[in-house]
Short mmCIF file of C-alpha atoms in Angstrom, two decimals:
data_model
loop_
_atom_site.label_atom_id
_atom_site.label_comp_id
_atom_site.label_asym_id
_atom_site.label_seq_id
_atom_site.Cartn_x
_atom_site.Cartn_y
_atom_site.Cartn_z
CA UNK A 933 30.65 -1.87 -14.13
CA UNK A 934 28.09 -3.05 -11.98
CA UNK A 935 24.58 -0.81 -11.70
CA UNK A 936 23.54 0.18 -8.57
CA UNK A 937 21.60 -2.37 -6.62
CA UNK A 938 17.82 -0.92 -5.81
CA UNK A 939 16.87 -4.18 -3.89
CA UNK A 940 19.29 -4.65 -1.50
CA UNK A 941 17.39 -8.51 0.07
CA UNK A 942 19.44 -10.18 3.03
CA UNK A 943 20.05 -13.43 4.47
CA UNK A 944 19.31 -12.93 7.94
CA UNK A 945 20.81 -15.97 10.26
CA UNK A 946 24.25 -15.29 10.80
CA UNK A 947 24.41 -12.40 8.28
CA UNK A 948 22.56 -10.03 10.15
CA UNK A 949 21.15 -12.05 13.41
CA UNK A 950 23.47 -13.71 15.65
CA UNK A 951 22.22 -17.02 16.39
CA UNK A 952 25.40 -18.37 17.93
CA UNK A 953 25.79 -15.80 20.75
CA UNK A 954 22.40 -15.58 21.48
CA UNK A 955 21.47 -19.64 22.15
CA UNK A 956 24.57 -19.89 24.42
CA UNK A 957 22.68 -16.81 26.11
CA UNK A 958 19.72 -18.23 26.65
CA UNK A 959 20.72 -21.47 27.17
CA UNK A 960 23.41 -20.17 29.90
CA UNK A 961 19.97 -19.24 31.66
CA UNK A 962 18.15 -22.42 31.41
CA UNK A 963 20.97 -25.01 32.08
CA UNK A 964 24.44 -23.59 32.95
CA UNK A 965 25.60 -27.19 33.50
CA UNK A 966 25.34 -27.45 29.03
CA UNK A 967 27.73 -26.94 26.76
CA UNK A 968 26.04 -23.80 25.04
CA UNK A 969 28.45 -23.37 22.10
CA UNK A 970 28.18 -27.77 20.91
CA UNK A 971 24.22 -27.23 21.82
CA UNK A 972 23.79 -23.90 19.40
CA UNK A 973 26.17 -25.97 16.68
CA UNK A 974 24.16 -29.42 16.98
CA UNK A 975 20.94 -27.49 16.47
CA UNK A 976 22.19 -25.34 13.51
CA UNK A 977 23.77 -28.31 12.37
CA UNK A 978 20.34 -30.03 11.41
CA UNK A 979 19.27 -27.53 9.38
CA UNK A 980 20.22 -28.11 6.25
CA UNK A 981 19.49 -31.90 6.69
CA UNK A 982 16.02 -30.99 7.64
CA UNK A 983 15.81 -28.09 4.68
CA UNK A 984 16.88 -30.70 2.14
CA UNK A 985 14.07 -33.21 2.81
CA UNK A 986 11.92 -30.56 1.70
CA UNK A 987 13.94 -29.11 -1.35
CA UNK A 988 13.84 -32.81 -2.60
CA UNK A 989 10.39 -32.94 -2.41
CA UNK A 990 10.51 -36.08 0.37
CA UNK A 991 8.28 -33.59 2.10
CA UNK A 992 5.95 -30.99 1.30
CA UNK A 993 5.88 -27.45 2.29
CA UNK A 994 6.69 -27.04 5.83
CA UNK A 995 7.47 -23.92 7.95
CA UNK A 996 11.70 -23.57 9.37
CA UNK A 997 9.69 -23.37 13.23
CA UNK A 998 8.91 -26.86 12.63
CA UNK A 999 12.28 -27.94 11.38
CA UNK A 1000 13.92 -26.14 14.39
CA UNK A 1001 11.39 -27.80 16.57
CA UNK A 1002 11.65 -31.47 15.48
CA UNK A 1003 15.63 -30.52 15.38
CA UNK A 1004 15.38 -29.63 19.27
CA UNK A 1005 13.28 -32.73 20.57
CA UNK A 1006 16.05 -34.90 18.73
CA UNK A 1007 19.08 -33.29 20.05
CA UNK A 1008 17.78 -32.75 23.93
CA UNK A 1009 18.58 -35.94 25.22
CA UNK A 1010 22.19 -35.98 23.54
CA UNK A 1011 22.51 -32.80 26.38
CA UNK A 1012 20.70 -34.37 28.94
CA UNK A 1013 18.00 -32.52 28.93
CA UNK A 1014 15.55 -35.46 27.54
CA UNK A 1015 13.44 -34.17 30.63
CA UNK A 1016 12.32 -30.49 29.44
CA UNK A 1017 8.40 -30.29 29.23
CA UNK A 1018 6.14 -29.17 26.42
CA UNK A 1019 6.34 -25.32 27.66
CA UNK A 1020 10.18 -25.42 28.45
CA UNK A 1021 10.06 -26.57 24.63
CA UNK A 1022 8.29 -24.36 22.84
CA UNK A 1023 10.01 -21.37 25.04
CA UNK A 1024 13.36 -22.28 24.11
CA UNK A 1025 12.32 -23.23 20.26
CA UNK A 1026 11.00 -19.33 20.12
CA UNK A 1027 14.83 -18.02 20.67
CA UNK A 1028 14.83 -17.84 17.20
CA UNK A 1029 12.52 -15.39 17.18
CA UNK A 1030 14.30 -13.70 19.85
CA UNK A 1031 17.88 -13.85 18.44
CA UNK A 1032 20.00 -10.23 18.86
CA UNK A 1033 21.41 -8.64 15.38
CA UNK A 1034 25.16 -8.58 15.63
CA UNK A 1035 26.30 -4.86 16.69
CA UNK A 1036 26.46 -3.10 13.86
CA UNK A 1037 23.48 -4.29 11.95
CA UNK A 1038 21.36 -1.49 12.65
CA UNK A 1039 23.40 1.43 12.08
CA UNK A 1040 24.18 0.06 8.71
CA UNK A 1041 20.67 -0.80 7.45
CA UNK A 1042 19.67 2.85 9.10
CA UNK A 1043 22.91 4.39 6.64
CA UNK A 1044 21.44 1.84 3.82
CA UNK A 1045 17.90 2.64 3.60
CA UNK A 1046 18.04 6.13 2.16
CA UNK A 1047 18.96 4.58 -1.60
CA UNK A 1048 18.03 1.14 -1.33
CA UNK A 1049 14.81 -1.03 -0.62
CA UNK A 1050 15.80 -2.95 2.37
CA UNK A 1051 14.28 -6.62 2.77
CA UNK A 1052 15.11 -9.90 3.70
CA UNK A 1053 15.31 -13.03 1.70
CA UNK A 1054 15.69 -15.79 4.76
CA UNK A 1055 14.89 -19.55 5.35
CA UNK A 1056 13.38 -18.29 8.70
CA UNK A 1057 8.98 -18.49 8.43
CA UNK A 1058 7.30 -14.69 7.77
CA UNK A 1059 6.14 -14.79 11.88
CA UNK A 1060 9.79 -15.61 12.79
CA UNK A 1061 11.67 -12.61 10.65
CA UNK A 1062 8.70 -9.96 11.79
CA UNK A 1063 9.53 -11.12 15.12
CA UNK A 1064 12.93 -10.84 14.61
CA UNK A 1065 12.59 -6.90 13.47
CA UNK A 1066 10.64 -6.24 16.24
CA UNK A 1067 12.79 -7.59 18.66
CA UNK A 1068 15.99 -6.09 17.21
CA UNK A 1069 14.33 -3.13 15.74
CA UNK A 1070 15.46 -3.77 12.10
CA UNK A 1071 14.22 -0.85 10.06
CA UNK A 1072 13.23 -3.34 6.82
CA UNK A 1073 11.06 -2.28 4.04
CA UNK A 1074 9.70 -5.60 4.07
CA UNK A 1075 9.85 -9.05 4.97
CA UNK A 1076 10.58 -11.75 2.29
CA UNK A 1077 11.01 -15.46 3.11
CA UNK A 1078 11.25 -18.47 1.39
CA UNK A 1079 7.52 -19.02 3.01
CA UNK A 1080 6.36 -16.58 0.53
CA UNK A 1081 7.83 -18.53 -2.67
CA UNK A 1082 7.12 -22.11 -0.76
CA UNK A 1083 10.64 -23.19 -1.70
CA UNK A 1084 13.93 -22.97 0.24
CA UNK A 1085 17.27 -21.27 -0.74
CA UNK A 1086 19.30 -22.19 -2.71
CA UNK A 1087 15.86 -22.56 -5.08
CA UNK A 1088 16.25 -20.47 -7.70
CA UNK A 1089 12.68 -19.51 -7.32
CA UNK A 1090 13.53 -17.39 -4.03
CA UNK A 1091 16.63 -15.30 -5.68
CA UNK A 1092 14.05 -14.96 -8.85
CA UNK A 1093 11.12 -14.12 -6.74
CA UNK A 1094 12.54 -11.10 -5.39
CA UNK A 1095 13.08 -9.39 -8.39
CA UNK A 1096 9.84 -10.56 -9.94
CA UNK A 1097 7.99 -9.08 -7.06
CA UNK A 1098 9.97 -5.75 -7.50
CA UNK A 1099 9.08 -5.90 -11.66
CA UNK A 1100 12.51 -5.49 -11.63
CA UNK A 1101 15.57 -7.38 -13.81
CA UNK A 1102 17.70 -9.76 -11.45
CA UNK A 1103 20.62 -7.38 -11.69
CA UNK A 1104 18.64 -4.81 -9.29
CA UNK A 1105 18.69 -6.82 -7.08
CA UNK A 1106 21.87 -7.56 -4.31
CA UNK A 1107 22.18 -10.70 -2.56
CA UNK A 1108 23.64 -10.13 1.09
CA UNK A 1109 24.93 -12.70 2.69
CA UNK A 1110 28.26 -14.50 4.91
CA UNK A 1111 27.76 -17.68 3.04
CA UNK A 1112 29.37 -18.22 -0.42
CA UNK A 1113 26.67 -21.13 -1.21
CA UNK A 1114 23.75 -18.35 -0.86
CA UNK A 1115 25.25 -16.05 -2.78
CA UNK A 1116 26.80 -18.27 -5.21
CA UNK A 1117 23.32 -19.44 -6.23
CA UNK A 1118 22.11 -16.02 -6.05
CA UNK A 1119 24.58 -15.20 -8.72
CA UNK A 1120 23.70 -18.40 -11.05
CA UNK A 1121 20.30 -16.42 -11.25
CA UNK A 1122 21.90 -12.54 -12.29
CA UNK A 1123 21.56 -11.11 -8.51
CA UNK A 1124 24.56 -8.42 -7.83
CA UNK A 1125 26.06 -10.48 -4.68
CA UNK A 1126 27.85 -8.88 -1.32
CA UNK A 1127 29.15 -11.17 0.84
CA UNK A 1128 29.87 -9.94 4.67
CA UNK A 1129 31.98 -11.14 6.98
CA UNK A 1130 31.20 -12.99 10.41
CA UNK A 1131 34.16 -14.99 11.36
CA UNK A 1132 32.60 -15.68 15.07
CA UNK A 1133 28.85 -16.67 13.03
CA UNK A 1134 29.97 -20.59 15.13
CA UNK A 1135 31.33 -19.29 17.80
CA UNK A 1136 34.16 -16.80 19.01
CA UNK A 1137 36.20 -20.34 19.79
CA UNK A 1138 35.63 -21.76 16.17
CA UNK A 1139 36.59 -18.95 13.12
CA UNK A 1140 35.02 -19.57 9.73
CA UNK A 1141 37.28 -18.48 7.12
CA UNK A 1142 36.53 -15.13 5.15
CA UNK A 1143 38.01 -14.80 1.92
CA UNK A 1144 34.76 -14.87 0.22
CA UNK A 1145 35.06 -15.21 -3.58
CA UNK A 1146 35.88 -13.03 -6.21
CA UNK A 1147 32.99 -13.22 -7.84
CA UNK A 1148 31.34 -11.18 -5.42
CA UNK A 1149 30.19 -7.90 -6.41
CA UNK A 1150 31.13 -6.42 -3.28
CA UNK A 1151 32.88 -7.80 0.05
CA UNK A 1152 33.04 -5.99 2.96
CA UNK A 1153 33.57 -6.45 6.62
CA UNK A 1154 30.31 -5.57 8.24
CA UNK A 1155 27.16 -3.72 7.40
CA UNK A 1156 28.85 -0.14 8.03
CA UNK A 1157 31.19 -0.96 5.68
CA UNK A 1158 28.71 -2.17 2.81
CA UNK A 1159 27.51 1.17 3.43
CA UNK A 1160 30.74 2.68 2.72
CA UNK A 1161 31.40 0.96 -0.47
CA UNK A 1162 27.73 1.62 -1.57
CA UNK A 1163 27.75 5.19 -1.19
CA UNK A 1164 25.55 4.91 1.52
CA UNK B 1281 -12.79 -7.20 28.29
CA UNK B 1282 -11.16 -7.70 24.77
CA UNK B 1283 -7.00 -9.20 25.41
CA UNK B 1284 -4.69 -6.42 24.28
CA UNK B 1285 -3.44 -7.75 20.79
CA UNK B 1286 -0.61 -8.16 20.40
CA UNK B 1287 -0.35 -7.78 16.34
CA UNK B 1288 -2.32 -4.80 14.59
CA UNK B 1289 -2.26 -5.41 10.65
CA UNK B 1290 -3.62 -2.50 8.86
CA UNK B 1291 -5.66 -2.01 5.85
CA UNK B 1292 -3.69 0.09 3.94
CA UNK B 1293 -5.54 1.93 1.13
CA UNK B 1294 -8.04 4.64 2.41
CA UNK B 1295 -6.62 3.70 5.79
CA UNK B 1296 -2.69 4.43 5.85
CA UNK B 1297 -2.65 5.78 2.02
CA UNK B 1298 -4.30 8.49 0.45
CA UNK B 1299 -4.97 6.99 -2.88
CA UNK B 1300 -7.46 9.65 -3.79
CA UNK B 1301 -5.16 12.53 -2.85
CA UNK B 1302 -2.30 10.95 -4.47
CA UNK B 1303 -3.60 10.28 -7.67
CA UNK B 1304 -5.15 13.58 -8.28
CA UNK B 1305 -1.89 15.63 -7.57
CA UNK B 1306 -0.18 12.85 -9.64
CA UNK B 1307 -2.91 13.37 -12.74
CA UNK B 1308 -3.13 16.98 -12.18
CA UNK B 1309 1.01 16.86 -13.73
CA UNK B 1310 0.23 14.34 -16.24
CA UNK B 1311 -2.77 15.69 -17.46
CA UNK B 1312 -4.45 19.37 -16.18
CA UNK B 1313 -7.20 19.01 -18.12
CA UNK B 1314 -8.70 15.53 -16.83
CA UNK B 1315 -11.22 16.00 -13.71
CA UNK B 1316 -8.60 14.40 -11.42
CA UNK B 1317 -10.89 13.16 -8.35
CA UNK B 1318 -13.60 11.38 -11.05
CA UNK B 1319 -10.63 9.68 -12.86
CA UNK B 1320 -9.29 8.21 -9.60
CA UNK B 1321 -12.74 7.06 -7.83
CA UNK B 1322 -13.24 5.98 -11.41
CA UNK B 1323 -9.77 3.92 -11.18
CA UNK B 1324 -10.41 2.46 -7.65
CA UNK B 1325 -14.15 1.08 -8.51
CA UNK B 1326 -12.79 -1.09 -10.59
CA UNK B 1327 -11.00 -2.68 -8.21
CA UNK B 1328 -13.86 -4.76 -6.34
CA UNK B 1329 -14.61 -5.76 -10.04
CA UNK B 1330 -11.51 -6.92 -10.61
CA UNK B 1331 -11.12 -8.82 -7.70
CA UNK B 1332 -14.13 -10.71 -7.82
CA UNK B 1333 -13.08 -12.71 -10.96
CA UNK B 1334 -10.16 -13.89 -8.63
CA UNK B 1335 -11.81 -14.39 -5.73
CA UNK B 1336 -14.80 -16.38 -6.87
CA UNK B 1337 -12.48 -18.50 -9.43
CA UNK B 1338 -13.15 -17.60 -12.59
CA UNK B 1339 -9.64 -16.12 -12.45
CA UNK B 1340 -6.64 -17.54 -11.21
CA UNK B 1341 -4.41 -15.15 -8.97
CA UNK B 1342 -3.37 -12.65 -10.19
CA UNK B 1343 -1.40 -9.56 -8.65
CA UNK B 1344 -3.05 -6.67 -8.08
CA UNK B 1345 -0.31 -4.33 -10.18
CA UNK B 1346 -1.76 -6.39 -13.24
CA UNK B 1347 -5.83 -5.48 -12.09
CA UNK B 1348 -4.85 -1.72 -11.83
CA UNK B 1349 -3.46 -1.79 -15.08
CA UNK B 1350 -5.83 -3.64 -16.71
CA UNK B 1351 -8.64 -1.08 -14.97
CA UNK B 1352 -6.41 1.73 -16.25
CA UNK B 1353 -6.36 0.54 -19.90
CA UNK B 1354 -10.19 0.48 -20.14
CA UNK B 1355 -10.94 3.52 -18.48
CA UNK B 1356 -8.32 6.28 -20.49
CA UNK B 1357 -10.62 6.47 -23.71
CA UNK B 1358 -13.56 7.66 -21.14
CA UNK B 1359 -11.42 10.56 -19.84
CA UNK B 1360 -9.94 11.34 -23.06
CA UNK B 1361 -6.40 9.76 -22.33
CA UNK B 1362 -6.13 6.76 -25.10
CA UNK B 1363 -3.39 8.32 -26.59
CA UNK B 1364 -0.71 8.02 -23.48
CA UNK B 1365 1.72 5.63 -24.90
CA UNK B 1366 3.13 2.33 -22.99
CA UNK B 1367 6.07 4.25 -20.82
CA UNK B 1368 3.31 6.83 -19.86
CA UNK B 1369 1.06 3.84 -18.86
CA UNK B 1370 3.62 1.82 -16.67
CA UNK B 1371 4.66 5.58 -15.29
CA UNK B 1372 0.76 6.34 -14.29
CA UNK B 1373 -0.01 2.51 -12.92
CA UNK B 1374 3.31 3.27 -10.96
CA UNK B 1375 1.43 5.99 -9.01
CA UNK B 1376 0.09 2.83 -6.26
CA UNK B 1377 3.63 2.76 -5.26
CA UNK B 1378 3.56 6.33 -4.57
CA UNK B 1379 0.68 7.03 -2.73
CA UNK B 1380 1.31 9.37 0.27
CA UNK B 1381 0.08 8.42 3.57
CA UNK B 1382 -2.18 10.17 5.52
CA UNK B 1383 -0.16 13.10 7.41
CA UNK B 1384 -0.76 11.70 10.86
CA UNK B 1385 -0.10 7.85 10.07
CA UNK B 1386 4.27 7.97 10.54
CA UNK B 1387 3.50 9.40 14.20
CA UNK B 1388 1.24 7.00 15.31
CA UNK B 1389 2.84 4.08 13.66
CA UNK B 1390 5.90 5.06 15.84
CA UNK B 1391 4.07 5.34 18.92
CA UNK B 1392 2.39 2.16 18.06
CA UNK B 1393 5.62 0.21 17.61
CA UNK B 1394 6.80 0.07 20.97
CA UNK B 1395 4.14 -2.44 22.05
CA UNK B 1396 2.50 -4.13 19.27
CA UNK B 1397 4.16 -5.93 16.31
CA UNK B 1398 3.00 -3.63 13.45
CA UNK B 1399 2.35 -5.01 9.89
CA UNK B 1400 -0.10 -5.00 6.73
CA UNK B 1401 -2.63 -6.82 5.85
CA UNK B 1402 -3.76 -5.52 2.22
CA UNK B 1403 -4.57 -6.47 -1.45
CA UNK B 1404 -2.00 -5.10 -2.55
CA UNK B 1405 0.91 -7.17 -3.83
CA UNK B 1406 4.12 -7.43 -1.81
CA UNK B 1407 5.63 -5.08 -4.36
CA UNK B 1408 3.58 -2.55 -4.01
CA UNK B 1409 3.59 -2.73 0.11
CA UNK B 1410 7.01 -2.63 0.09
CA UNK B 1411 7.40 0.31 -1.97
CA UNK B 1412 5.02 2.29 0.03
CA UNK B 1413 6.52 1.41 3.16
CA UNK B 1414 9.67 3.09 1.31
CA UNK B 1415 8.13 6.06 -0.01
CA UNK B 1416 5.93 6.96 2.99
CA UNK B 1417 8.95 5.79 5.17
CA UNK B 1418 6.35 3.80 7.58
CA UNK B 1419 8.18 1.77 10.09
CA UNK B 1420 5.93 -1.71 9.90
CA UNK B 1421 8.05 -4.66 11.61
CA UNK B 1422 6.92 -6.77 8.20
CA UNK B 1423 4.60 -6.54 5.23
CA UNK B 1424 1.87 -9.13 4.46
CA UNK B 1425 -0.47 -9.32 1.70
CA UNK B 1426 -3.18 -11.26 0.01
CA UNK B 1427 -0.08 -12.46 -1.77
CA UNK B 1428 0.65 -14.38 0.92
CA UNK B 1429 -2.42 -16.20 1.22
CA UNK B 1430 -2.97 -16.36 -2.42
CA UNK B 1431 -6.50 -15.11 -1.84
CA UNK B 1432 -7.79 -11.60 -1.22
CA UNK B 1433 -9.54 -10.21 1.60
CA UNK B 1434 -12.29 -10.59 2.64
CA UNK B 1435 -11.61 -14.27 2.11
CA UNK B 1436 -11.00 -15.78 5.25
CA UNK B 1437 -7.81 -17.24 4.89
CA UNK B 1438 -6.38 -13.73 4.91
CA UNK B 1439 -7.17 -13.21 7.91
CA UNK B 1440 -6.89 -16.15 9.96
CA UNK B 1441 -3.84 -17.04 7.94
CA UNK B 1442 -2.09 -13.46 9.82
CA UNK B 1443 -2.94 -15.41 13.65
CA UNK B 1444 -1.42 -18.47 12.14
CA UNK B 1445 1.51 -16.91 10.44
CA UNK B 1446 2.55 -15.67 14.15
CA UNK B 1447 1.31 -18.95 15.89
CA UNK B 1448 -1.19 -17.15 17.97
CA UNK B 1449 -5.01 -17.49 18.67
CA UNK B 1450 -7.31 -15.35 16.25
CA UNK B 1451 -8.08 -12.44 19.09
CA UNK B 1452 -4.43 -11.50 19.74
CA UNK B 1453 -4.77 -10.12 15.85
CA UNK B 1454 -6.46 -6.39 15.71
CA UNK B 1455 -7.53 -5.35 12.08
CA UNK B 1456 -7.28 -1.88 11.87
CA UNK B 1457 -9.50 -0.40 8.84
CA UNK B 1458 -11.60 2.52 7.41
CA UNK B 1459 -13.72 -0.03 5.60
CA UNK B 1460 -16.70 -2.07 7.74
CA UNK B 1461 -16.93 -5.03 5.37
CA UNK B 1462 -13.21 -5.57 5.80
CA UNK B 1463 -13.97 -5.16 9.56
CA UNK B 1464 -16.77 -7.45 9.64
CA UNK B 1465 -14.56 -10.29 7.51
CA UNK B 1466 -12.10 -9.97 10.16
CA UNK B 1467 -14.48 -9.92 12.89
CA UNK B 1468 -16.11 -13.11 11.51
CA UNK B 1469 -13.16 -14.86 11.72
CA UNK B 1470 -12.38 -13.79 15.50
CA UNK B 1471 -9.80 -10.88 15.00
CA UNK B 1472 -10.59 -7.67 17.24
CA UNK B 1473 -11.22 -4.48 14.93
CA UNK B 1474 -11.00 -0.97 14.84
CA UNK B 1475 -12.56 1.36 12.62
CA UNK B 1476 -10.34 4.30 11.91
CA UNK B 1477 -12.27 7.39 10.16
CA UNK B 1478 -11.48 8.55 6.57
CA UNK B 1479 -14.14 10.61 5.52
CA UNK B 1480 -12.26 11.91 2.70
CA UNK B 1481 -10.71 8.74 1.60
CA UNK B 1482 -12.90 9.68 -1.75
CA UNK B 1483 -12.01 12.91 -1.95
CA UNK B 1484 -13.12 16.28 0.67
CA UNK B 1485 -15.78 16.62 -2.37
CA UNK B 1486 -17.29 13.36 -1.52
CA UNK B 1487 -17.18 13.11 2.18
CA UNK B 1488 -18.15 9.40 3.36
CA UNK B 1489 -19.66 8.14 6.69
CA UNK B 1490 -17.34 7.39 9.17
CA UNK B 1491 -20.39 6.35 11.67
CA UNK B 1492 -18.24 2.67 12.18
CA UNK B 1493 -19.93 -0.37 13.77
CA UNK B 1494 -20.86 -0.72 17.66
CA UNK B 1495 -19.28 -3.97 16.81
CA UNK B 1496 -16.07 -2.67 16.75
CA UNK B 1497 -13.59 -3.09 19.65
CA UNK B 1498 -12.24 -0.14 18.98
CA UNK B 1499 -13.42 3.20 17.29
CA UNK B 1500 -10.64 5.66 16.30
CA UNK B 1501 -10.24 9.22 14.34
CA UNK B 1502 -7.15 8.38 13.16
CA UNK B 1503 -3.99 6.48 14.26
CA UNK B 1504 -2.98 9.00 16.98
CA UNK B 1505 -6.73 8.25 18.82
CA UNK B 1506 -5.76 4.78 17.96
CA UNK B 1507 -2.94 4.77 19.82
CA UNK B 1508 -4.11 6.85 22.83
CA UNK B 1509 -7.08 4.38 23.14
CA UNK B 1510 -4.25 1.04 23.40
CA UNK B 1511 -2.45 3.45 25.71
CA UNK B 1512 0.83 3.66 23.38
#
């Protein structure tokens, strides 16, 4: 029997944000002529490339706003759009700082933070997750982010690092997340794991599967449901 | 004609928290006997101390959980408490997790939110933040620290570190603090300020000036003036 979690620390980019839906929005805006859904793949796409050169150590410490920057400037002219300028950049780089929480997110962290210290654990730069809250009004108790252990997840240092901060044992702390490779890593390092699923995190026209693993402490639908099955 | 700012980060203890307050009702359980208010003014004048080993590098960081405790250990024989055993300790150094906030502070953080991003900008490790933003329920978009910087304020890469965090010029940053040297840091390094009064941060016993600086942009009574005064 599991205890129960007291650091309940999120992934944030697909888990709770949706930053599928809300590209295609934004780039709908700026040039209907693209194809939004192979634009907001391509650029997710690079991420982990561009993650891994730092994990390796090819590169040293280097906020995800630059990765999704340098990510954009090589995938514009693949969408014909080679001819954006240095504001139309920087604009569209900040939608991920502007990306919308899928619809349940903040009724279940509302239901959630009465018994459980609610932060993040994300890729995403400090300045991009506070902007995120703000923008989708995320009720967190605070914002974690691989910036503040100057490594990227999977490092064990991040899953770690939470529960070091907290003076607390690994086991107190809850991994939340809709990718198996997060939380399996959390759970290599003694974090309780919950994995949620977001079969439309690529698109409503491209289903992930969502079996999860059985390892999992917990699997549940949504946020509302995580609730449920915590009591919450 | 100052720019509105567009982030506030607060100074948190003796400007959101009542340490003082706090630790007297939390002493006056533990111990009746011990003159409460001298045995936390005691506690908290260690803390400049303290910090100045770190800060001038004769210490390497070091959290500020560790600092309290270490201010805590020395200063129990003086008020007749050397006999409180280790769980009693770790309970008592708990208390700067617990510290209640000043009764107006949730009110005007709310009306606050709506058009500033709202977050911390204190010594105090991300632990600690986080668990105050918990017990006080204070609704900060995110939670920054001289853990963050590695440094503690009034070291200048606190401070300009929060305008680079958020990509933004020094001046869209407001400090907001009961202290003028933390002010003056801040100011130093181009942030706006304002000087919220606390005159019984030490205790209604010990009533401080709360006279400010002209210097200030802006010069508040608490955080509902605050508020009124950036027209929240």
């Amino acid at each position: 029997m599991s205890p129960h979690p007291q650091i309940l620390a999120f992934d944030v980019f697909g888990t709770v944000v949706d930053w599928h839906g809300s590209i295609v929005r934004e780039l709908a805006a700026l040039a209907p002529a693209v194809d939004g859904p192979a634009f907001a793949r391509a650029w997710r796409a690079g991420y982990q490339p561009a993650m891994q050169r730092v994990r390796s150590g090819e590169r040293g410490w280097v906020a995800l706003d630059t990765l999704h920057r340098e990510i954009l400037d090589g995938l514009l002219p693949r969408f014909g759009l080679q001819g954006l300028d240095e504001a139309a950049r920087v604009q569209l780089n900040g939608v991920w700082h502007r990306l919308d929480p899928w619809p349940e997110v903040r009724a279940g962290l509302l239901r959630l933070r009465a018994g459980h210290t609610l932060c993040t654990l994300s890729n995403g730069n400090l300045g991009l997750l506070i902007d995120l809250a703000r923008h989708g009004e995320l009720p967190w108790h605070g914002v974690l982010s691989a910036e503040v252990f100057r490594a990227y997840k999977p490092d064990p240092r991040t899953y770690r690092g939470v529960a070091e901060l907290f003076g607390l044992p690994p086991q107190a702390v809850m991994l939340v997340a809709a990718h198996e490779d997060d939380l399996a890593a959390a759970r290599a390092c003694g974090l309780q794991t919950a994995y949620i699923e977001r079969p439309h995190e690529f698109g409503a026209d491209a289903p992930k599967p969502v079996q999860g693993s059985p390892e999992d402490t917990l699997h549940a639908r949504d946020l509302l449901q995580l609730a449920d099955l915590l009591g919450a």
